[in-house]
């Protein structure tokens, strides 16, 4: 089955800096790659996603890139703010069978 | 985006009692919902897939008689933790799939923190 690895497990940046979280997946048939943000005591919230026929997608300060050949995808957050502090999960899906990464705890220091 | 409502947000119960958690898709119909368990500082662990009108599919190691799932309508799935014990204390989260096609978006509820005394 699909295996998703996520790095780093923790990330601390200064407010205004960029943050990058990387994920790799094992099954080349994966066709959908969402990113979720989870704040303490809450459920994950979908923040951006990308499909296998697209290499990059951007939504304001958030962008996701996908390299199908290398089987990895990344989340980029620019101009980070303290409210970006949360746990971020990547996921890879094959025909709606979704597997999650272990999560990255992002801390943005003011 | 689509809204998934989960209740209660937290519950404290005595050992041996049963607890029911509800998951509703508020503005869309969800033929498939998912239930997860999450331990502190860990990722989401899929417990079962809930299909409307049919039996749930449980992941390996999850006791179906312990965690009863009912998906009686296209907007509601329930998880009942039967005869709860302290080791069942955890954060439970549901999600609902938007649409039927491949690669459809998944939306999550706000989670339920269960504490069994």
PDB file of C-alpha atoms in Angstrom:
ATOM      1  CA  UNK A   1       0.000   0.000   0.000  1.00  0.00           C
ATOM      2  CA  UNK A   2       0.867   3.661  -0.111  1.00  0.00           C
ATOM      3  CA  UNK A   3       3.442   4.996   2.325  1.00  0.00           C
ATOM      4  CA  UNK A   4       3.799   8.704   2.988  1.00  0.00           C
ATOM      5  CA  UNK A   5       6.815  10.178   4.736  1.00  0.00           C
ATOM      6  CA  UNK A   6       6.883  13.754   5.966  1.00  0.00           C
ATOM      7  CA  UNK A   7       9.781  15.958   7.023  1.00  0.00           C
ATOM      8  CA  UNK A   8      10.654  17.696   9.191  1.00  0.00           C
ATOM      9  CA  UNK A   9       8.681  16.614  12.246  1.00  0.00           C
ATOM     10  CA  UNK A  10       9.163  20.037  13.826  1.00  0.00           C
ATOM     11  CA  UNK A  11       9.964  23.366  12.249  1.00  0.00           C
ATOM     12  CA  UNK A  12      10.552  26.697  13.914  1.00  0.00           C
ATOM     13  CA  UNK A  13      10.810  29.896  11.892  1.00  0.00           C
ATOM     14  CA  UNK A  14      10.864  33.593  12.582  1.00  0.00           C
ATOM     15  CA  UNK A  15       7.808  35.608  11.661  1.00  0.00           C
ATOM     16  CA  UNK A  16       8.097  36.763   8.072  1.00  0.00           C
ATOM     17  CA  UNK A  17      10.359  33.929   7.001  1.00  0.00           C
ATOM     18  CA  UNK A  18       9.306  31.095   4.705  1.00  0.00           C
ATOM     19  CA  UNK A  19       8.534  27.552   5.789  1.00  0.00           C
ATOM     20  CA  UNK A  20       8.848  24.443   3.652  1.00  0.00           C
ATOM     21  CA  UNK A  21       7.503  20.995   4.494  1.00  0.00           C
ATOM     22  CA  UNK A  22       8.296  18.020   2.300  1.00  0.00           C
ATOM     23  CA  UNK A  23       6.574  14.698   1.722  1.00  0.00           C
ATOM     24  CA  UNK A  24       7.411  11.645  -0.306  1.00  0.00           C
ATOM     25  CA  UNK A  25       5.097   8.876  -1.393  1.00  0.00           C
ATOM     26  CA  UNK A  26       5.729   5.361  -2.574  1.00  0.00           C
ATOM     27  CA  UNK A  27       2.972   4.511  -5.055  1.00  0.00           C
ATOM     28  CA  UNK A  28       3.251   6.223  -8.422  1.00  0.00           C
ATOM     29  CA  UNK A  29      -0.490   5.686  -8.928  1.00  0.00           C
ATOM     30  CA  UNK A  30      -1.314   8.298  -6.276  1.00  0.00           C
ATOM     31  CA  UNK A  31      -3.263  11.055  -7.958  1.00  0.00           C
ATOM     32  CA  UNK A  32      -4.389  13.508  -5.275  1.00  0.00           C
ATOM     33  CA  UNK A  33      -2.254  15.311  -2.693  1.00  0.00           C
ATOM     34  CA  UNK A  34      -3.956  17.482  -0.063  1.00  0.00           C
ATOM     35  CA  UNK A  35      -2.414  19.413   2.807  1.00  0.00           C
ATOM     36  CA  UNK A  36      -4.185  19.885   6.123  1.00  0.00           C
ATOM     37  CA  UNK A  37      -3.614  22.292   8.987  1.00  0.00           C
ATOM     38  CA  UNK A  38      -4.567  21.148  12.464  1.00  0.00           C
ATOM     39  CA  UNK A  39      -4.732  23.520  15.402  1.00  0.00           C
ATOM     40  CA  UNK A  40      -4.690  22.263  18.954  1.00  0.00           C
ATOM     41  CA  UNK A  41      -7.896  20.479  19.925  1.00  0.00           C
ATOM     42  CA  UNK A  42      -9.445  20.823  16.470  1.00  0.00           C
ATOM     43  CA  UNK A  43      -9.920  18.695  13.402  1.00  0.00           C
ATOM     44  CA  UNK A  44      -7.659  19.045  10.351  1.00  0.00           C
ATOM     45  CA  UNK A  45      -8.598  21.761   7.895  1.00  0.00           C
ATOM     46  CA  UNK A  46      -7.906  21.437   4.171  1.00  0.00           C
ATOM     47  CA  UNK A  47      -5.687  24.348   3.155  1.00  0.00           C
ATOM     48  CA  UNK A  48      -4.553  23.428  -0.336  1.00  0.00           C
ATOM     49  CA  UNK A  49      -4.454  20.414  -2.617  1.00  0.00           C
ATOM     50  CA  UNK A  50      -2.972  19.389  -5.924  1.00  0.00           C
ATOM     51  CA  UNK A  51      -3.760  16.703  -8.441  1.00  0.00           C
ATOM     52  CA  UNK A  52      -1.280  14.591 -10.340  1.00  0.00           C
ATOM     53  CA  UNK A  53      -1.776  16.443 -13.624  1.00  0.00           C
ATOM     54  CA  UNK A  54      -0.563  19.723 -12.098  1.00  0.00           C
ATOM     55  CA  UNK A  55       2.964  20.616 -11.041  1.00  0.00           C
ATOM     56  CA  UNK A  56       2.303  23.654  -8.880  1.00  0.00           C
ATOM     57  CA  UNK A  57      -0.577  25.454  -7.244  1.00  0.00           C
ATOM     58  CA  UNK A  58      -0.645  28.678  -5.292  1.00  0.00           C
ATOM     59  CA  UNK A  59      -3.167  30.311  -2.988  1.00  0.00           C
ATOM     60  CA  UNK A  60      -1.990  33.618  -1.544  1.00  0.00           C
ATOM     61  CA  UNK A  61       0.882  32.802   0.862  1.00  0.00           C
ATOM     62  CA  UNK A  62       0.567  29.051   0.412  1.00  0.00           C
ATOM     63  CA  UNK A  63       1.881  27.012  -2.488  1.00  0.00           C
ATOM     64  CA  UNK A  64       2.272  23.325  -3.201  1.00  0.00           C
ATOM     65  CA  UNK A  65       4.631  21.724  -5.702  1.00  0.00           C
ATOM     66  CA  UNK A  66       4.519  18.185  -7.032  1.00  0.00           C
ATOM     67  CA  UNK A  67       7.327  16.210  -8.644  1.00  0.00           C
ATOM     68  CA  UNK A  68       5.777  13.035  -9.971  1.00  0.00           C
ATOM     69  CA  UNK A  69       9.054  11.611 -11.233  1.00  0.00           C
ATOM     70  CA  UNK A  70      10.669  11.863  -7.826  1.00  0.00           C
ATOM     71  CA  UNK A  71       7.379  11.138  -6.037  1.00  0.00           C
ATOM     72  CA  UNK A  72       7.577  14.053  -3.694  1.00  0.00           C
ATOM     73  CA  UNK A  73       5.512  17.126  -2.990  1.00  0.00           C
ATOM     74  CA  UNK A  74       6.090  20.155  -0.827  1.00  0.00           C
ATOM     75  CA  UNK A  75       4.170  22.846   1.013  1.00  0.00           C
ATOM     76  CA  UNK A  76       5.565  26.351   0.943  1.00  0.00           C
ATOM     77  CA  UNK A  77       4.345  29.082   3.277  1.00  0.00           C
ATOM     78  CA  UNK A  78       5.729  32.554   2.665  1.00  0.00           C
ATOM     79  CA  UNK A  79       5.673  35.573   4.981  1.00  0.00           C
ATOM     80  CA  UNK A  80       4.794  33.366   7.917  1.00  0.00           C
ATOM     81  CA  UNK A  81       2.665  34.745  10.732  1.00  0.00           C
ATOM     82  CA  UNK A  82       2.192  33.504  14.306  1.00  0.00           C
ATOM     83  CA  UNK A  83      -1.277  32.243  13.381  1.00  0.00           C
ATOM     84  CA  UNK A  84       0.363  29.838  10.936  1.00  0.00           C
ATOM     85  CA  UNK A  85       1.620  27.906  13.967  1.00  0.00           C
ATOM     86  CA  UNK A  86      -0.058  24.492  13.880  1.00  0.00           C
ATOM     87  CA  UNK A  87       0.521  20.894  12.860  1.00  0.00           C
ATOM     88  CA  UNK A  88       0.505  20.323   9.111  1.00  0.00           C
ATOM     89  CA  UNK A  89      -0.271  16.951   7.531  1.00  0.00           C
ATOM     90  CA  UNK A  90       0.333  15.926   3.954  1.00  0.00           C
ATOM     91  CA  UNK A  91      -1.577  13.085   2.356  1.00  0.00           C
ATOM     92  CA  UNK A  92      -1.515  11.027  -0.813  1.00  0.00           C
ATOM     93  CA  UNK A  93      -4.559   9.380  -2.295  1.00  0.00           C
ATOM     94  CA  UNK A  94      -5.071   6.545  -4.765  1.00  0.00           C
ATOM     95  CA  UNK A  95      -8.690   6.328  -5.855  1.00  0.00           C
ATOM     96  CA  UNK A  96      -9.827   7.842  -2.561  1.00  0.00           C
ATOM     97  CA  UNK A  97      -7.667   5.612  -0.370  1.00  0.00           C
ATOM     98  CA  UNK A  98      -5.895   8.399   1.501  1.00  0.00           C
ATOM     99  CA  UNK A  99      -2.739   7.987   3.582  1.00  0.00           C
ATOM    100  CA  UNK A 100      -1.375  10.678   5.859  1.00  0.00           C
ATOM    101  CA  UNK A 101       2.103  11.766   6.747  1.00  0.00           C
ATOM    102  CA  UNK A 102       3.176  11.868  10.381  1.00  0.00           C
ATOM    103  CA  UNK A 103       2.751  15.628  10.607  1.00  0.00           C
ATOM    104  CA  UNK A 104       4.984  18.675  11.033  1.00  0.00           C
ATOM    105  CA  UNK A 105       4.651  20.953  14.011  1.00  0.00           C
ATOM    106  CA  UNK A 106       5.316  24.471  12.753  1.00  0.00           C
ATOM    107  CA  UNK A 107       6.082  27.222  15.222  1.00  0.00           C
ATOM    108  CA  UNK A 108       6.283  30.804  13.999  1.00  0.00           C
ATOM    109  CA  UNK A 109       8.063  33.004  16.500  1.00  0.00           C
ATOM    110  CA  UNK A 110       7.002  36.653  16.652  1.00  0.00           C
TER     111      UNK A 110
ATOM    112  CA  UNK B   1     -15.580  24.652   1.637  1.00  0.00           C
ATOM    113  CA  UNK B   2     -17.872  21.882   2.763  1.00  0.00           C
ATOM    114  CA  UNK B   3     -18.760  21.741   6.459  1.00  0.00           C
ATOM    115  CA  UNK B   4     -18.588  18.649   8.632  1.00  0.00           C
ATOM    116  CA  UNK B   5     -20.071  18.956  12.095  1.00  0.00           C
ATOM    117  CA  UNK B   6     -18.972  16.630  14.882  1.00  0.00           C
ATOM    118  CA  UNK B   7     -20.562  16.380  18.333  1.00  0.00           C
ATOM    119  CA  UNK B   8     -19.845  16.363  21.139  1.00  0.00           C
ATOM    120  CA  UNK B   9     -16.518  18.191  21.121  1.00  0.00           C
ATOM    121  CA  UNK B  10     -15.570  16.606  24.398  1.00  0.00           C
ATOM    122  CA  UNK B  11     -17.014  14.004  26.710  1.00  0.00           C
ATOM    123  CA  UNK B  12     -16.069  12.558  30.079  1.00  0.00           C
ATOM    124  CA  UNK B  13     -17.593   9.263  31.060  1.00  0.00           C
ATOM    125  CA  UNK B  14     -17.241   6.513  33.617  1.00  0.00           C
ATOM    126  CA  UNK B  15     -15.587   3.241  32.751  1.00  0.00           C
ATOM    127  CA  UNK B  16     -18.095   0.729  31.408  1.00  0.00           C
ATOM    128  CA  UNK B  17     -20.473   3.233  29.845  1.00  0.00           C
ATOM    129  CA  UNK B  18     -21.049   3.754  26.134  1.00  0.00           C
ATOM    130  CA  UNK B  19     -20.474   6.991  24.282  1.00  0.00           C
ATOM    131  CA  UNK B  20     -21.947   8.036  20.936  1.00  0.00           C
ATOM    132  CA  UNK B  21     -20.244  10.539  18.644  1.00  0.00           C
ATOM    133  CA  UNK B  22     -22.089  12.080  15.712  1.00  0.00           C
ATOM    134  CA  UNK B  23     -20.659  13.261  12.417  1.00  0.00           C
ATOM    135  CA  UNK B  24     -22.822  15.270  10.029  1.00  0.00           C
ATOM    136  CA  UNK B  25     -22.150  16.686   6.601  1.00  0.00           C
ATOM    137  CA  UNK B  26     -24.064  19.970   6.712  1.00  0.00           C
ATOM    138  CA  UNK B  27     -24.138  21.156   3.116  1.00  0.00           C
ATOM    139  CA  UNK B  28     -23.424  18.072   1.069  1.00  0.00           C
ATOM    140  CA  UNK B  29     -24.274  14.414   0.918  1.00  0.00           C
ATOM    141  CA  UNK B  30     -21.517  12.023   1.896  1.00  0.00           C
ATOM    142  CA  UNK B  31     -21.787   8.424   0.790  1.00  0.00           C
ATOM    143  CA  UNK B  32     -18.540   7.710   2.579  1.00  0.00           C
ATOM    144  CA  UNK B  33     -17.343   8.920   5.945  1.00  0.00           C
ATOM    145  CA  UNK B  34     -14.238   7.970   7.863  1.00  0.00           C
ATOM    146  CA  UNK B  35     -13.433   7.651  11.540  1.00  0.00           C
ATOM    147  CA  UNK B  36      -9.968   8.265  12.939  1.00  0.00           C
ATOM    148  CA  UNK B  37      -8.275   8.116  16.280  1.00  0.00           C
ATOM    149  CA  UNK B  38      -5.456  10.463  17.139  1.00  0.00           C
ATOM    150  CA  UNK B  39      -3.081  10.194  20.070  1.00  0.00           C
ATOM    151  CA  UNK B  40      -1.220  13.272  21.328  1.00  0.00           C
ATOM    152  CA  UNK B  41       1.406  14.517  18.897  1.00  0.00           C
ATOM    153  CA  UNK B  42       0.688  11.722  16.459  1.00  0.00           C
ATOM    154  CA  UNK B  43      -0.881  11.425  13.049  1.00  0.00           C
ATOM    155  CA  UNK B  44      -4.382  10.300  12.203  1.00  0.00           C
ATOM    156  CA  UNK B  45      -5.014   6.577  12.537  1.00  0.00           C
ATOM    157  CA  UNK B  46      -7.847   5.367  10.321  1.00  0.00           C
ATOM    158  CA  UNK B  47     -10.230   3.195  12.305  1.00  0.00           C
ATOM    159  CA  UNK B  48     -12.986   2.474   9.826  1.00  0.00           C
ATOM    160  CA  UNK B  49     -14.715   3.522   6.646  1.00  0.00           C
ATOM    161  CA  UNK B  50     -18.415   4.179   6.968  1.00  0.00           C
ATOM    162  CA  UNK B  51     -20.560   3.591   3.906  1.00  0.00           C
ATOM    163  CA  UNK B  52     -24.143   4.801   3.757  1.00  0.00           C
ATOM    164  CA  UNK B  53     -26.585   1.907   3.825  1.00  0.00           C
ATOM    165  CA  UNK B  54     -24.014  -0.820   4.345  1.00  0.00           C
ATOM    166  CA  UNK B  55     -21.702  -2.182   6.978  1.00  0.00           C
ATOM    167  CA  UNK B  56     -18.597  -0.272   7.894  1.00  0.00           C
ATOM    168  CA  UNK B  57     -15.181  -1.521   6.880  1.00  0.00           C
ATOM    169  CA  UNK B  58     -12.790  -1.701   9.815  1.00  0.00           C
ATOM    170  CA  UNK B  59      -9.018  -1.428   9.706  1.00  0.00           C
ATOM    171  CA  UNK B  60      -6.951  -4.287  10.978  1.00  0.00           C
ATOM    172  CA  UNK B  61      -6.780  -4.352  14.748  1.00  0.00           C
ATOM    173  CA  UNK B  62      -9.910  -2.275  15.321  1.00  0.00           C
ATOM    174  CA  UNK B  63     -12.639  -4.170  17.153  1.00  0.00           C
ATOM    175  CA  UNK B  64     -15.941  -3.739  15.328  1.00  0.00           C
ATOM    176  CA  UNK B  65     -17.945  -4.777  18.393  1.00  0.00           C
ATOM    177  CA  UNK B  66     -16.132  -2.186  20.458  1.00  0.00           C
ATOM    178  CA  UNK B  67     -16.491   0.670  17.993  1.00  0.00           C
ATOM    179  CA  UNK B  68     -19.954   0.498  16.471  1.00  0.00           C
ATOM    180  CA  UNK B  69     -20.497   2.552  13.343  1.00  0.00           C
ATOM    181  CA  UNK B  70     -23.838   3.432  11.830  1.00  0.00           C
ATOM    182  CA  UNK B  71     -24.253   5.409   8.600  1.00  0.00           C
ATOM    183  CA  UNK B  72     -28.006   5.460   8.223  1.00  0.00           C
ATOM    184  CA  UNK B  73     -28.295   8.530   6.010  1.00  0.00           C
ATOM    185  CA  UNK B  74     -26.232  10.447   3.492  1.00  0.00           C
ATOM    186  CA  UNK B  75     -25.497  13.150   6.038  1.00  0.00           C
ATOM    187  CA  UNK B  76     -24.984  11.309   9.316  1.00  0.00           C
ATOM    188  CA  UNK B  77     -22.567   8.718  10.631  1.00  0.00           C
ATOM    189  CA  UNK B  78     -22.252   7.769  14.284  1.00  0.00           C
ATOM    190  CA  UNK B  79     -19.468   6.084  16.227  1.00  0.00           C
ATOM    191  CA  UNK B  80     -20.387   4.416  19.506  1.00  0.00           C
ATOM    192  CA  UNK B  81     -17.608   3.428  21.856  1.00  0.00           C
ATOM    193  CA  UNK B  82     -19.141   0.578  23.810  1.00  0.00           C
ATOM    194  CA  UNK B  83     -18.168  -0.280  27.372  1.00  0.00           C
ATOM    195  CA  UNK B  84     -15.515   2.397  27.355  1.00  0.00           C
ATOM    196  CA  UNK B  85     -12.325   1.946  29.367  1.00  0.00           C
ATOM    197  CA  UNK B  86      -9.517   4.372  30.192  1.00  0.00           C
ATOM    198  CA  UNK B  87      -7.416   3.051  27.313  1.00  0.00           C
ATOM    199  CA  UNK B  88     -10.152   4.252  24.926  1.00  0.00           C
ATOM    200  CA  UNK B  89      -9.447   7.830  25.949  1.00  0.00           C
ATOM    201  CA  UNK B  90      -8.343   9.634  22.823  1.00  0.00           C
ATOM    202  CA  UNK B  91      -9.206  12.288  20.262  1.00  0.00           C
ATOM    203  CA  UNK B  92     -11.669  10.903  17.711  1.00  0.00           C
ATOM    204  CA  UNK B  93     -12.148  12.634  14.364  1.00  0.00           C
ATOM    205  CA  UNK B  94     -14.525  11.993  11.501  1.00  0.00           C
ATOM    206  CA  UNK B  95     -14.249  13.039   7.882  1.00  0.00           C
ATOM    207  CA  UNK B  96     -16.588  13.015   4.924  1.00  0.00           C
ATOM    208  CA  UNK B  97     -15.813  12.669   1.264  1.00  0.00           C
ATOM    209  CA  UNK B  98     -17.243  15.238  -1.109  1.00  0.00           C
ATOM    210  CA  UNK B  99     -18.406  13.495  -4.244  1.00  0.00           C
ATOM    211  CA  UNK B 100     -18.097  10.005  -5.614  1.00  0.00           C
ATOM    212  CA  UNK B 101     -15.346  10.328  -8.194  1.00  0.00           C
ATOM    213  CA  UNK B 102     -11.637   9.552  -7.727  1.00  0.00           C
ATOM    214  CA  UNK B 103      -9.530  12.107  -5.890  1.00  0.00           C
ATOM    215  CA  UNK B 104     -12.429  13.833  -4.216  1.00  0.00           C
ATOM    216  CA  UNK B 105     -11.828  16.235  -1.356  1.00  0.00           C
ATOM    217  CA  UNK B 106     -12.010  15.086   2.235  1.00  0.00           C
ATOM    218  CA  UNK B 107     -13.352  17.375   4.956  1.00  0.00           C
ATOM    219  CA  UNK B 108     -12.920  16.810   8.670  1.00  0.00           C
ATOM    220  CA  UNK B 109     -15.046  17.350  11.715  1.00  0.00           C
ATOM    221  CA  UNK B 110     -13.723  19.294  14.682  1.00  0.00           C
ATOM    222  CA  UNK B 111     -12.962  16.188  16.710  1.00  0.00           C
ATOM    223  CA  UNK B 112     -14.165  14.705  19.989  1.00  0.00           C
ATOM    224  CA  UNK B 113     -11.927  14.416  23.014  1.00  0.00           C
ATOM    225  CA  UNK B 114     -13.015  11.357  24.982  1.00  0.00           C
ATOM    226  CA  UNK B 115     -11.844  10.915  28.548  1.00  0.00           C
ATOM    227  CA  UNK B 116     -12.813   7.702  30.320  1.00  0.00           C
ATOM    228  CA  UNK B 117     -12.432   7.761  34.092  1.00  0.00           C
TER     229      UNK B 117
END
